Each structure stands twice: as structure tokens, then as C-alpha cells.
GROMACS .gro file of N, CA, C and O in nm:
model
  372
    1MET      N    1   8.857 -18.381  -7.532
    1MET     CA    2   8.885 -18.411  -7.393
    1MET      C    3   9.025 -18.360  -7.361
    1MET      O    4   9.119 -18.381  -7.437
    2THR      N    5   9.038 -18.294  -7.250
    2THR     CA    6   9.166 -18.239  -7.207
    2THR      C    7   9.228 -18.328  -7.099
    2THR      O    8   9.162 -18.420  -7.048
    3LYS      N    9   9.351 -18.295  -7.064
    3LYS     CA   10   9.418 -18.370  -6.957
    3LYS      C   11   9.341 -18.354  -6.826
    3LYS      O   12   9.327 -18.450  -6.749
    4ALA      N   13   9.287 -18.237  -6.801
    4ALA     CA   14   9.207 -18.215  -6.680
    4ALA      C   15   9.084 -18.304  -6.679
    4ALA      O   16   9.044 -18.356  -6.574
    5ASP      N   17   9.023 -18.324  -6.796
    5ASP     CA   18   8.908 -18.413  -6.807
    5ASP      C   19   8.948 -18.558  -6.775
    5ASP      O   20   8.874 -18.632  -6.711
    6ILE      N   21   9.066 -18.598  -6.822
    6ILE     CA   22   9.116 -18.732  -6.793
    6ILE      C   23   9.138 -18.749  -6.643
    6ILE      O   24   9.101 -18.852  -6.585
    7VAL      N   25   9.195 -18.648  -6.579
    7VAL     CA   26   9.216 -18.651  -6.434
    7VAL      C   27   9.082 -18.667  -6.363
    7VAL      O   28   9.068 -18.749  -6.271
    8ASP      N   29   8.981 -18.592  -6.407
    8ASP     CA   30   8.849 -18.602  -6.346
    8ASP      C   31   8.791 -18.743  -6.362
    8ASP      O   32   8.735 -18.798  -6.267
    9LYS      N   33   8.806 -18.802  -6.480
    9LYS     CA   34   8.755 -18.937  -6.505
    9LYS      C   35   8.826 -19.039  -6.417
    9LYS      O   36   8.765 -19.132  -6.366
   10VAL      N   37   8.958 -19.023  -6.399
   10VAL     CA   38   9.034 -19.115  -6.312
   10VAL      C   39   8.980 -19.104  -6.170
   10VAL      O   40   8.958 -19.206  -6.104
   11CYS      N   41   8.957 -18.983  -6.123
   11CYS     CA   42   8.902 -18.964  -5.987
   11CYS      C   43   8.766 -19.031  -5.973
   11CYS      O   44   8.738 -19.097  -5.874
   12GLU      N   45   8.679 -19.013  -6.074
   12GLU     CA   46   8.544 -19.068  -6.069
   12GLU      C   47   8.544 -19.220  -6.076
   12GLU      O   48   8.477 -19.287  -5.997
   13GLN      N   49   8.616 -19.275  -6.174
   13GLN     CA   50   8.603 -19.416  -6.204
   13GLN      C   51   8.692 -19.505  -6.118
   13GLN      O   52   8.654 -19.618  -6.088
   14VAL      N   53   8.808 -19.459  -6.080
   14VAL     CA   54   8.899 -19.542  -6.001
   14VAL      C   55   8.872 -19.520  -5.853
   14VAL      O   56   8.867 -19.614  -5.775
   15GLY      N   57   8.857 -19.397  -5.814
   15GLY     CA   58   8.830 -19.367  -5.674
   15GLY      C   59   8.953 -19.388  -5.587
   15GLY      O   60   9.052 -19.448  -5.628
   16GLY      N   61   8.947 -19.338  -5.467
   16GLY     CA   62   9.059 -19.354  -5.375
   16GLY      C   63   9.174 -19.258  -5.399
   16GLY      O   64   9.275 -19.264  -5.330
   17PHE      N   65   9.160 -19.169  -5.497
   17PHE     CA   66   9.264 -19.072  -5.529
   17PHE      C   67   9.208 -18.932  -5.510
   17PHE      O   68   9.092 -18.906  -5.544
   18SER      N   69   9.292 -18.843  -5.461
   18SER     CA   70   9.255 -18.702  -5.464
   18SER      C   71   9.283 -18.652  -5.606
   18SER      O   72   9.349 -18.721  -5.685
   19LYS      N   73   9.233 -18.534  -5.639
   19LYS     CA   74   9.259 -18.480  -5.773
   19LYS      C   75   9.408 -18.460  -5.794
   19LYS      O   76   9.459 -18.482  -5.903
   20LYS      N   77   9.479 -18.418  -5.691
   20LYS     CA   78   9.625 -18.397  -5.700
   20LYS      C   79   9.695 -18.530  -5.730
   20LYS      O   80   9.781 -18.536  -5.817
   21GLU      N   81   9.656 -18.636  -5.659
   21GLU     CA   82   9.718 -18.767  -5.682
   21GLU      C   83   9.684 -18.819  -5.821
   21GLU      O   84   9.771 -18.875  -5.889
   22ALA      N   85   9.560 -18.800  -5.864
   22ALA     CA   86   9.520 -18.844  -5.997
   22ALA      C   87   9.595 -18.766  -6.104
   22ALA      O   88   9.639 -18.823  -6.205
   23ALA      N   89   9.614 -18.635  -6.083
   23ALA     CA   90   9.689 -18.553  -6.178
   23ALA      C   91   9.834 -18.600  -6.186
   23ALA      O   92   9.892 -18.608  -6.296
   24ASP      N   93   9.895 -18.632  -6.071
   24ASP     CA   94  10.032 -18.683  -6.069
   24ASP      C   95  10.041 -18.816  -6.144
   24ASP      O   96  10.136 -18.840  -6.220
   25LEU      N   97   9.943 -18.902  -6.124
   25LEU     CA   98   9.941 -19.032  -6.191
   25LEU      C   99   9.931 -19.015  -6.343
   25LEU      O  100  10.007 -19.077  -6.418
   26VAL      N  101   9.839 -18.930  -6.387
   26VAL     CA  102   9.822 -18.906  -6.531
   26VAL      C  103   9.951 -18.846  -6.589
   26VAL      O  104   9.996 -18.887  -6.697
   27ASP      N  105  10.011 -18.750  -6.518
   27ASP     CA  106  10.137 -18.691  -6.564
   27ASP      C  107  10.247 -18.796  -6.577
   27ASP      O  108  10.323 -18.796  -6.674
   28GLN      N  109  10.256 -18.886  -6.479
   28GLN     CA  110  10.358 -18.991  -6.484
   28GLN      C  111  10.337 -19.085  -6.603
   28GLN      O  112  10.433 -19.124  -6.669
   29VAL      N  113  10.212 -19.119  -6.630
   29VAL     CA  114  10.182 -19.206  -6.745
   29VAL      C  115  10.224 -19.136  -6.874
   29VAL      O  116  10.292 -19.194  -6.959
   30PHE      N  117  10.185 -19.010  -6.891
   30PHE     CA  118  10.220 -18.937  -7.013
   30PHE      C  119  10.371 -18.918  -7.025
   30PHE      O  120  10.426 -18.929  -7.134
   31ASP      N  121  10.438 -18.888  -6.914
   31ASP     CA  122  10.584 -18.872  -6.918
   31ASP      C  123  10.652 -19.002  -6.957
   31ASP      O  124  10.748 -19.002  -7.035
   32THR      N  125  10.604 -19.114  -6.905
   32THR     CA  126  10.661 -19.244  -6.940
   32THR      C  127  10.643 -19.273  -7.088
   32THR      O  128  10.735 -19.317  -7.156
   33ILE      N  129  10.524 -19.247  -7.140
   33ILE     CA  130  10.497 -19.268  -7.282
   33ILE      C  131  10.591 -19.181  -7.365
   33ILE      O  132  10.650 -19.226  -7.464
   34LYS      N  133  10.606 -19.055  -7.326
   34LYS     CA  134  10.693 -18.962  -7.400
   34LYS      C  135  10.838 -19.010  -7.403
   34LYS      O  136  10.901 -19.012  -7.508
   35VAL      N  137  10.889 -19.052  -7.287
   35VAL     CA  138  11.028 -19.099  -7.278
   35VAL      C  139  11.049 -19.222  -7.366
   35VAL      O  140  11.149 -19.232  -7.438
   36VAL      N  141  10.956 -19.316  -7.360
   36VAL     CA  142  10.968 -19.438  -7.440
   36VAL      C  143  10.966 -19.406  -7.589
   36VAL      O  144  11.047 -19.457  -7.667
   37LEU      N  145  10.876 -19.318  -7.631
   37LEU     CA  146  10.868 -19.281  -7.773
   37LEU      C  147  10.991 -19.204  -7.819
   37LEU      O  148  11.036 -19.219  -7.933
   38GLU      N  149  11.050 -19.122  -7.730
   38GLU     CA  150  11.171 -19.047  -7.765
   38GLU      C  151  11.286 -19.141  -7.797
   38GLU      O  152  11.372 -19.110  -7.879
   39THR      N  153  11.289 -19.258  -7.733
   39THR     CA  154  11.396 -19.355  -7.760
   39THR      C  155  11.369 -19.434  -7.887
   39THR      O  156  11.453 -19.512  -7.929
   40GLY      N  157  11.252 -19.417  -7.946
   40GLY     CA  158  11.220 -19.485  -8.071
   40GLY      C  159  11.149 -19.618  -8.052
   40GLY      O  160  11.124 -19.689  -8.149
   41GLU      N  161  11.117 -19.652  -7.927
   41GLU     CA  162  11.047 -19.778  -7.902
   41GLU      C  163  10.900 -19.767  -7.938
   41GLU      O  164  10.842 -19.659  -7.938
   42LYS      N  165  10.841 -19.882  -7.966
   42LYS     CA  166  10.698 -19.889  -7.997
   42LYS      C  167  10.622 -19.913  -7.867
   42LYS      O  168  10.670 -19.980  -7.776
   43ILE      N  169  10.502 -19.855  -7.857
   43ILE     CA  170  10.416 -19.877  -7.741
   43ILE      C  171  10.291 -19.949  -7.787
   43ILE      O  172  10.220 -19.901  -7.876
   44LYS      N  173  10.265 -20.066  -7.727
   44LYS     CA  174  10.145 -20.143  -7.757
   44LYS      C  175  10.054 -20.140  -7.635
   44LYS      O  176  10.096 -20.179  -7.527
   45VAL      N  177   9.933 -20.091  -7.654
   45VAL     CA  178   9.834 -20.090  -7.548
   45VAL      C  179   9.725 -20.187  -7.591
   45VAL      O  180   9.649 -20.160  -7.685
   46SER      N  181   9.719 -20.301  -7.524
   46SER     CA  182   9.625 -20.406  -7.560
   46SER      C  183   9.482 -20.354  -7.560
   46SER      O  184   9.439 -20.287  -7.467
   47GLY      N  185   9.410 -20.383  -7.666
   47GLY     CA  186   9.271 -20.339  -7.678
   47GLY      C  187   9.255 -20.194  -7.719
   47GLY      O  188   9.144 -20.145  -7.733
   48PHE      N  189   9.366 -20.124  -7.738
   48PHE     CA  190   9.361 -19.982  -7.776
   48PHE      C  191   9.434 -19.957  -7.907
   48PHE      O  192   9.376 -19.906  -8.001
   49GLY      N  193   9.565 -19.988  -7.911
   49GLY     CA  194   9.639 -19.969  -8.035
   49GLY      C  195   9.788 -19.958  -8.012
   49GLY      O  196   9.837 -19.980  -7.901
   50ASN      N  197   9.860 -19.924  -8.120
   50ASN     CA  198  10.005 -19.913  -8.118
   50ASN      C  199  10.048 -19.771  -8.153
   50ASN      O  200   9.996 -19.712  -8.248
   51PHE      N  201  10.145 -19.720  -8.077
   51PHE     CA  202  10.210 -19.593  -8.110
   51PHE      C  203  10.349 -19.628  -8.162
   51PHE      O  204  10.424 -19.700  -8.095
   52VAL      N  205  10.383 -19.579  -8.281
   52VAL     CA  206  10.512 -19.610  -8.343
   52VAL      C  207  10.576 -19.481  -8.393
   52VAL      O  208  10.509 -19.398  -8.454
   53VAL      N  209  10.707 -19.466  -8.368
   53VAL     CA  210  10.782 -19.353  -8.421
   53VAL      C  211  10.846 -19.398  -8.553
   53VAL      O  212  10.914 -19.500  -8.557
   54ARG      N  213  10.819 -19.324  -8.660
   54ARG     CA  214  10.876 -19.356  -8.792
   54ARG      C  215  10.974 -19.248  -8.832
   54ARG      O  216  10.957 -19.130  -8.799
   55GLU      N  217  11.075 -19.289  -8.905
   55GLU     CA  218  11.174 -19.195  -8.960
   55GLU      C  219  11.130 -19.158  -9.102
   55GLU      O  220  11.107 -19.248  -9.184
   56LYS      N  221  11.120 -19.030  -9.131
   56LYS     CA  222  11.089 -18.986  -9.267
   56LYS      C  223  11.216 -18.928  -9.328
   56LYS      O  224  11.287 -18.852  -9.264
   57LYS      N  225  11.242 -18.964  -9.450
   57LYS     CA  226  11.363 -18.917  -9.519
   57LYS      C  227  11.339 -18.776  -9.575
   57LYS      O  228  11.224 -18.734  -9.594
   58PRO      N  229  11.447 -18.705  -9.604
   58PRO     CA  230  11.429 -18.574  -9.669
   58PRO      C  231  11.365 -18.595  -9.806
   58PRO      O  232  11.387 -18.697  -9.870
   59ARG      N  233  11.286 -18.497  -9.848
   59ARG     CA  234  11.220 -18.510  -9.978
   59ARG      C  235  11.199 -18.373 -10.040
   59ARG      O  236  11.197 -18.272  -9.970
   60PRO      N  237  11.187 -18.371 -10.171
   60PRO     CA  238  11.162 -18.243 -10.236
   60PRO      C  239  11.019 -18.196 -10.211
   60PRO      O  240  10.928 -18.278 -10.200
   61GLY      N  241  11.003 -18.066 -10.200
   61GLY     CA  242  10.871 -18.008 -10.180
   61GLY      C  243  10.863 -17.875 -10.252
   61GLY      O  244  10.955 -17.835 -10.322
   62ARG      N  245  10.751 -17.808 -10.234
   62ARG     CA  246  10.730 -17.680 -10.303
   62ARG      C  247  10.657 -17.587 -10.209
   62ARG      O  248  10.561 -17.626 -10.143
   63ASN      N  249  10.703 -17.461 -10.204
   63ASN     CA  250  10.633 -17.359 -10.128
   63ASN      C  251  10.506 -17.325 -10.205
   63ASN      O  252  10.513 -17.278 -10.318
   64PRO      N  253  10.388 -17.348 -10.147
   64PRO     CA  254  10.265 -17.326 -10.222
   64PRO      C  255  10.238 -17.179 -10.257
   64PRO      O  256  10.169 -17.150 -10.355
   65GLN      N  257  10.297 -17.085 -10.181
   65GLN     CA  258  10.273 -16.943 -10.210
   65GLN      C  259  10.360 -16.894 -10.325
   65GLN      O  260  10.315 -16.816 -10.407
   66THR      N  261  10.486 -16.938 -10.327
   66THR     CA  262  10.579 -16.886 -10.427
   66THR      C  263  10.608 -16.985 -10.539
   66THR      O  264  10.657 -16.947 -10.645
   67GLY      N  265  10.579 -17.113 -10.516
   67GLY     CA  266  10.611 -17.214 -10.616
   67GLY      C  267  10.757 -17.256 -10.612
   67GLY      O  268  10.800 -17.340 -10.690
   68GLN      N  269  10.837 -17.197 -10.522
   68GLN     CA  270  10.979 -17.227 -10.512
   68GLN      C  271  10.999 -17.369 -10.458
   68GLN      O  272  10.934 -17.410 -10.364
   69GLU      N  273  11.091 -17.441 -10.521
   69GLU     CA  274  11.122 -17.576 -10.475
   69GLU      C  275  11.210 -17.570 -10.351
   69GLU      O  276  11.302 -17.489 -10.344
   70ILE      N  277  11.178 -17.653 -10.252
   70ILE     CA  278  11.254 -17.660 -10.129
   70ILE      C  279  11.276 -17.806 -10.093
   70ILE      O  280  11.212 -17.895 -10.149
   71THR      N  281  11.366 -17.830  -9.999
   71THR     CA  282  11.385 -17.964  -9.947
   71THR      C  283  11.322 -17.972  -9.809
   71THR      O  284  11.353 -17.892  -9.721
   72ILE      N  285  11.232 -18.068  -9.792
   72ILE     CA  286  11.171 -18.091  -9.662
   72ILE      C  287  11.265 -18.181  -9.584
   72ILE      O  288  11.303 -18.288  -9.630
   73GLU      N  289  11.306 -18.134  -9.466
   73GLU     CA  290  11.407 -18.203  -9.386
   73GLU      C  291  11.359 -18.340  -9.337
   73GLU      O  292  11.239 -18.364  -9.325
   74ALA      N  293  11.456 -18.426  -9.307
   74ALA     CA  294  11.425 -18.554  -9.245
   74ALA      C  295  11.367 -18.528  -9.107
   74ALA      O  296  11.404 -18.431  -9.041
   75ARG      N  297  11.275 -18.613  -9.065
   75ARG     CA  298  11.214 -18.593  -8.934
   75ARG      C  299  11.156 -18.724  -8.884
   75ARG      O  300  11.144 -18.821  -8.958
   76ARG      N  301  11.122 -18.723  -8.757
   76ARG     CA  302  11.056 -18.838  -8.695
   76ARG      C  303  10.910 -18.802  -8.675
   76ARG      O  304  10.878 -18.692  -8.632
   77VAL      N  305  10.822 -18.895  -8.706
   77VAL     CA  306  10.679 -18.871  -8.689
   77VAL      C  307  10.618 -18.983  -8.605
   77VAL      O  308  10.664 -19.097  -8.607
   78LEU      N  309  10.516 -18.949  -8.530
   78LEU     CA  310  10.445 -19.045  -8.447
   78LEU      C  311  10.322 -19.092  -8.522
   78LEU      O  312  10.243 -19.012  -8.572
   79THR      N  313  10.305 -19.224  -8.531
   79THR     CA  314  10.185 -19.279  -8.593
   79THR      C  315  10.110 -19.363  -8.491
   79THR      O  316  10.170 -19.417  -8.397
   80PHE      N  317   9.981 -19.373  -8.509
   80PHE     CA  318   9.897 -19.453  -8.421
   80PHE      C  319   9.814 -19.545  -8.507
   80PHE      O  320   9.752 -19.503  -8.604
   81LYS      N  321   9.817 -19.674  -8.472
   81LYS     CA  322   9.733 -19.771  -8.541
   81LYS      C  323   9.638 -19.830  -8.439
   81LYS      O  324   9.681 -19.899  -8.346
   82PRO      N  325   9.508 -19.804  -8.453
   82PRO     CA  326   9.412 -19.857  -8.355
   82PRO      C  327   9.400 -20.008  -8.365
   82PRO      O  328   9.416 -20.066  -8.472
   83SER      N  329   9.370 -20.072  -8.251
   83SER     CA  330   9.349 -20.216  -8.249
   83SER      C  331   9.214 -20.249  -8.310
   83SER      O  332   9.127 -20.161  -8.325
   84ASN      N  333   9.195 -20.375  -8.343
   84ASN     CA  334   9.065 -20.417  -8.397
   84ASN      C  335   8.954 -20.398  -8.294
   84ASN      O  336   8.841 -20.367  -8.330
   85VAL      N  337   8.987 -20.415  -8.166
   85VAL     CA  338   8.888 -20.394  -8.060
   85VAL      C  339   8.840 -20.248  -8.061
   85VAL      O  340   8.719 -20.222  -8.053
   86LEU      N  341   8.932 -20.154  -8.074
   86LEU     CA  342   8.896 -20.013  -8.076
   86LEU      C  343   8.818 -19.979  -8.204
   86LEU      O  344   8.718 -19.907  -8.199
   87LYS      N  345   8.863 -20.032  -8.317
   87LYS     CA  346   8.791 -20.007  -8.443
   87LYS      C  347   8.647 -20.057  -8.433
   87LYS      O  348   8.553 -19.988  -8.477
   88THR      N  349   8.629 -20.175  -8.377
   88THR     CA  350   8.496 -20.231  -8.361
   88THR      C  351   8.411 -20.144  -8.269
   88THR      O  352   8.293 -20.117  -8.298
   89ALA      N  353   8.468 -20.098  -8.160
   89ALA     CA  354   8.394 -20.013  -8.066
   89ALA      C  355   8.353 -19.881  -8.132
   89ALA      O  356   8.242 -19.832  -8.110
   90LEU      N  357   8.441 -19.825  -8.215
   90LEU     CA  358   8.411 -19.698  -8.280
   90LEU      C  359   8.302 -19.712  -8.386
   90LEU      O  360   8.223 -19.621  -8.407
   91ASN      N  361   8.300 -19.828  -8.451
   91ASN     CA  362   8.203 -19.849  -8.559
   91ASN      C  363   8.077 -19.919  -8.512
   91ASN      O  364   7.989 -19.949  -8.593
   92GLY      N  365   8.066 -19.946  -8.383
   92GLY     CA  366   7.945 -20.004  -8.327
   92GLY      C  367   7.911 -20.143  -8.381
   92GLY      O  368   7.795 -20.179  -8.392
   93GLU      N  369   8.011 -20.217  -8.415
   93GLU     CA  370   7.987 -20.351  -8.471
   93GLU      C  371   7.988 -20.457  -8.363
   93GLU      O  372   8.035 -20.447  -8.258
   0.00000   0.00000   0.00000
């Protein structure tokens, strides 16, 4: 599913919005999520799951082509943990 598909679903299911207004709404939601995650805050969406930014420390690694040892830099990664409601819906229980 693409962002355009999400915009179409918002238009269909919510109604009262033009495609332009629905696209602006979807963009604002995504921009808000991005800004919050950039600050390192956690996002909890009830019935859906949690988005959490984790800090990964530098670690030793190896170039698989040459076998040369390298250091993998520290970085921030985004993790998602689905809620039990979402897990249940996915597994049809």
C-alpha cells in the first residue's frame, strides 16, 4: 500500500474531504510522526502498536566480500512492536 492508497482510503471511509485535503491530512500525520520520532520520543497508537527509536552502539563487523574487519558506526534505529489487538487480528484469533 502506498501513501496515495492511504489517501484514497481516507477519502472513501471518512468522506467529506477532497483528495487534496485528504493528502494534506495524511502528510501532516506523517510529518508529525517523523518530528516526534526525530526527538527520540516513543509513539503509542492504541490498538496498533508502539514506534520506538533505539540507540545502537558501535560494533565490530566484517566486509563479507573482502573479509576485512570494520567498525559499524553508532546509529539510531526505529523499531515497531505491534499491540496484542493487532497481533490477534493478523493471526485471525
